[in-house]
C-alpha positions as a Python dict, from the first residue, in 0.01 Angstrom:
ca = {
    (1, 'X'): (0, 0, 0),
    (2, 'X'): (-350, 0, 149),
    (3, 'X'): (-557, 313, 87),
    (4, 'X'): (-780, 462, 357),
    (5, 'X'): (-1070, 703, 348),
    (6, 'X'): (-1081, 846, 700),
    (7, 'X'): (-1343, 1061, 872),
    (8, 'X'): (-1631, 1051, 1114),
    (9, 'X'): (-1988, 961, 1025),
    (10, 'X'): (-2142, 1206, 781),
    (11, 'X'): (-1817, 1324, 624),
    (12, 'X'): (-1880, 1162, 284),
    (13, 'X'): (-1664, 851, 316),
    (14, 'X'): (-1912, 619, 145),
    (15, 'X'): (-1968, 864, -141),
    (16, 'X'): (-1590, 885, -187),
    (17, 'X'): (-1572, 503, -176),
    (18, 'X'): (-1836, 475, -450),
    (19, 'X'): (-1630, 712, -668),
    (20, 'X'): (-1319, 499, -604),
    (21, 'X'): (-1512, 181, -691),
    (22, 'X'): (-1612, 330, -1024),
    (23, 'X'): (-1253, 442, -1094),
    (24, 'X'): (-1126, 94, -1007),
    (25, 'X'): (-1371, -88, -1233),
    (26, 'X'): (-1286, 138, -1526),
    (27, 'X'): (-910, 90, -1476),
    (28, 'X'): (-916, -281, -1391),
    (29, 'X'): (-842, -555, -1638),
    (30, 'X'): (-969, -808, -1384),
    (31, 'X'): (-1225, -827, -1105),
    (32, 'X'): (-1328, -565, -849),
    (33, 'X'): (-1506, -647, -522),
    (34, 'X'): (-1681, -407, -285),
    (35, 'X'): (-1728, -536, 70),
    (36, 'X'): (-1982, -395, 313),
    (37, 'X'): (-2138, -505, 641),
    (38, 'X'): (-2494, -506, 514),
    (39, 'X'): (-2627, -449, 168),
    (40, 'X'): (-2693, -79, 121),
    (41, 'X'): (-2486, 3, -189),
    (42, 'X'): (-2675, -224, -429),
    (43, 'X'): (-2799, 59, -651),
    (44, 'X'): (-2487, 276, -620),
    (45, 'X'): (-2225, 27, -741),
    (46, 'X'): (-2157, -57, -1105),
    (47, 'X'): (-2301, -395, -1204),
    (48, 'X'): (-1952, -515, -1304),
    (49, 'X'): (-1844, -496, -939),
    (50, 'X'): (-1916, -788, -709),
    (51, 'X'): (-2088, -655, -397),
    (52, 'X'): (-2031, -875, -92),
    (53, 'X'): (-2214, -844, 239),
    (54, 'X'): (-2010, -969, 537),
    (55, 'X'): (-2321, -1027, 750),
    (56, 'X'): (-2433, -1284, 494),
    (57, 'X'): (-2119, -1487, 576),
    (58, 'X'): (-2114, -1417, 954),
    (59, 'X'): (-1785, -1226, 930),
    (60, 'X'): (-1715, -1042, 1254),
    (61, 'X'): (-1382, -929, 1398),
    (62, 'X'): (-1052, -852, 1230),
    (63, 'X'): (-925, -1211, 1216),
    (64, 'X'): (-1241, -1326, 1041),
    (65, 'X'): (-1235, -1024, 810),
    (66, 'X'): (-873, -1092, 713),
    (67, 'X'): (-950, -1459, 647),
    (68, 'X'): (-1248, -1356, 435),
    (69, 'X'): (-1031, -1123, 224),
    (70, 'X'): (-750, -1378, 195),
    (71, 'X'): (-1003, -1636, 75),
    (72, 'X'): (-1123, -1397, -195),
    (73, 'X'): (-765, -1343, -313),
    (74, 'X'): (-691, -1716, -306),
    (75, 'X'): (-998, -1803, -510),
    (76, 'X'): (-967, -1534, -778),
    (77, 'X'): (-636, -1483, -957),
    (78, 'X'): (-792, -1201, -1157),
    (79, 'X'): (-886, -995, -851),
    (80, 'X'): (-733, -646, -881),
    (81, 'X'): (-919, -435, -625),
    (82, 'X'): (-1107, -486, -299),
    (83, 'X'): (-1281, -185, -151),
    (84, 'X'): (-1440, -211, 193),
    (85, 'X'): (-1696, 13, 360),
    (86, 'X'): (-1764, 22, 734),
    (87, 'X'): (-1435, -134, 846),
    (88, 'X'): (-1490, -64, 1216),
    (89, 'X'): (-1844, -205, 1197),
    (90, 'X'): (-1707, -531, 1059),
    (91, 'X'): (-1384, -561, 1258),
    (92, 'X'): (-1457, -374, 1580),
    (93, 'X'): (-1353, -55, 1757),
    (94, 'X'): (-1013, -174, 1885),
    (95, 'X'): (-771, 53, 1698),
    (96, 'X'): (-465, -160, 1784),
    (97, 'X'): (-634, -463, 1625),
    (98, 'X'): (-724, -243, 1328),
    (99, 'X'): (-356, -156, 1289),
    (100, 'X'): (-254, -523, 1293),
    (101, 'X'): (-530, -605, 1043),
    (102, 'X'): (-415, -332, 802),
    (103, 'X'): (-54, -451, 822),
    (104, 'X'): (-163, -808, 737),
    (105, 'X'): (-385, -684, 453),
    (106, 'X'): (-96, -480, 316),
    (107, 'X'): (122, -793, 308),
    (108, 'X'): (-163, -984, 141),
    (109, 'X'): (-197, -712, -122),
    (110, 'X'): (174, -721, -196),
    (111, 'X'): (172, -1100, -224),
    (112, 'X'): (-131, -1114, -455),
    (113, 'X'): (-105, -786, -647),
    (114, 'X'): (-441, -675, -510),
    (115, 'X'): (-513, -315, -414),
    (116, 'X'): (-716, -266, -95),
    (117, 'X'): (-909, 44, 10),
    (118, 'X'): (-1111, 81, 333),
    (119, 'X'): (-1328, 345, 493),
    (120, 'X'): (-1246, 415, 859),
    (121, 'X'): (-1488, 610, 1081),
    (122, 'X'): (-1230, 787, 1297),
    (123, 'X'): (-992, 1081, 1300),
    (124, 'X'): (-641, 1024, 1168),
    (125, 'X'): (-505, 1100, 1516),
    (126, 'X'): (-705, 809, 1664),
    (127, 'X'): (-523, 549, 1453),
    (128, 'X'): (-208, 370, 1576),
    (129, 'X'): (125, 521, 1466),
    (130, 'X'): (234, 232, 1244),
    (131, 'X'): (-80, 242, 1031),
    (132, 'X'): (67, 499, 794),
    (133, 'X'): (377, 288, 737),
    (134, 'X'): (155, 51, 536),
    (135, 'X'): (-138, 276, 446),
    (136, 'X'): (-202, 601, 264),
    (137, 'X'): (-489, 837, 325),
    (138, 'X'): (-676, 944, 13),
}
């Protein structure tokens, strides 16, 4: 199941994400990746975590973001956790597309044994109904 940190700007989502990254790296017996739109977490993330900037790879939109994540999973059999910050900045504001993206990522996680966590800058009520069939809010 995909985990979500939900809340509007300024509610501490990124701080919570950083805490979750550190928990993941301590618990993982493989690799942990943190994905962000542009590099701002460089000094906040443990050096054992690979920090990936989507702007560096021209990733924009949910289809491109999903392909990017699937490529990471395909290329690294030891990948245990992927944590993403700024999901709406990378994928876009369309909440229906966000819902489809999260469902596909959930299936990817089940197929590869990878745990995914994303920050979402929105209220829970703004998200499509089916999101919480495949996601949990933490």
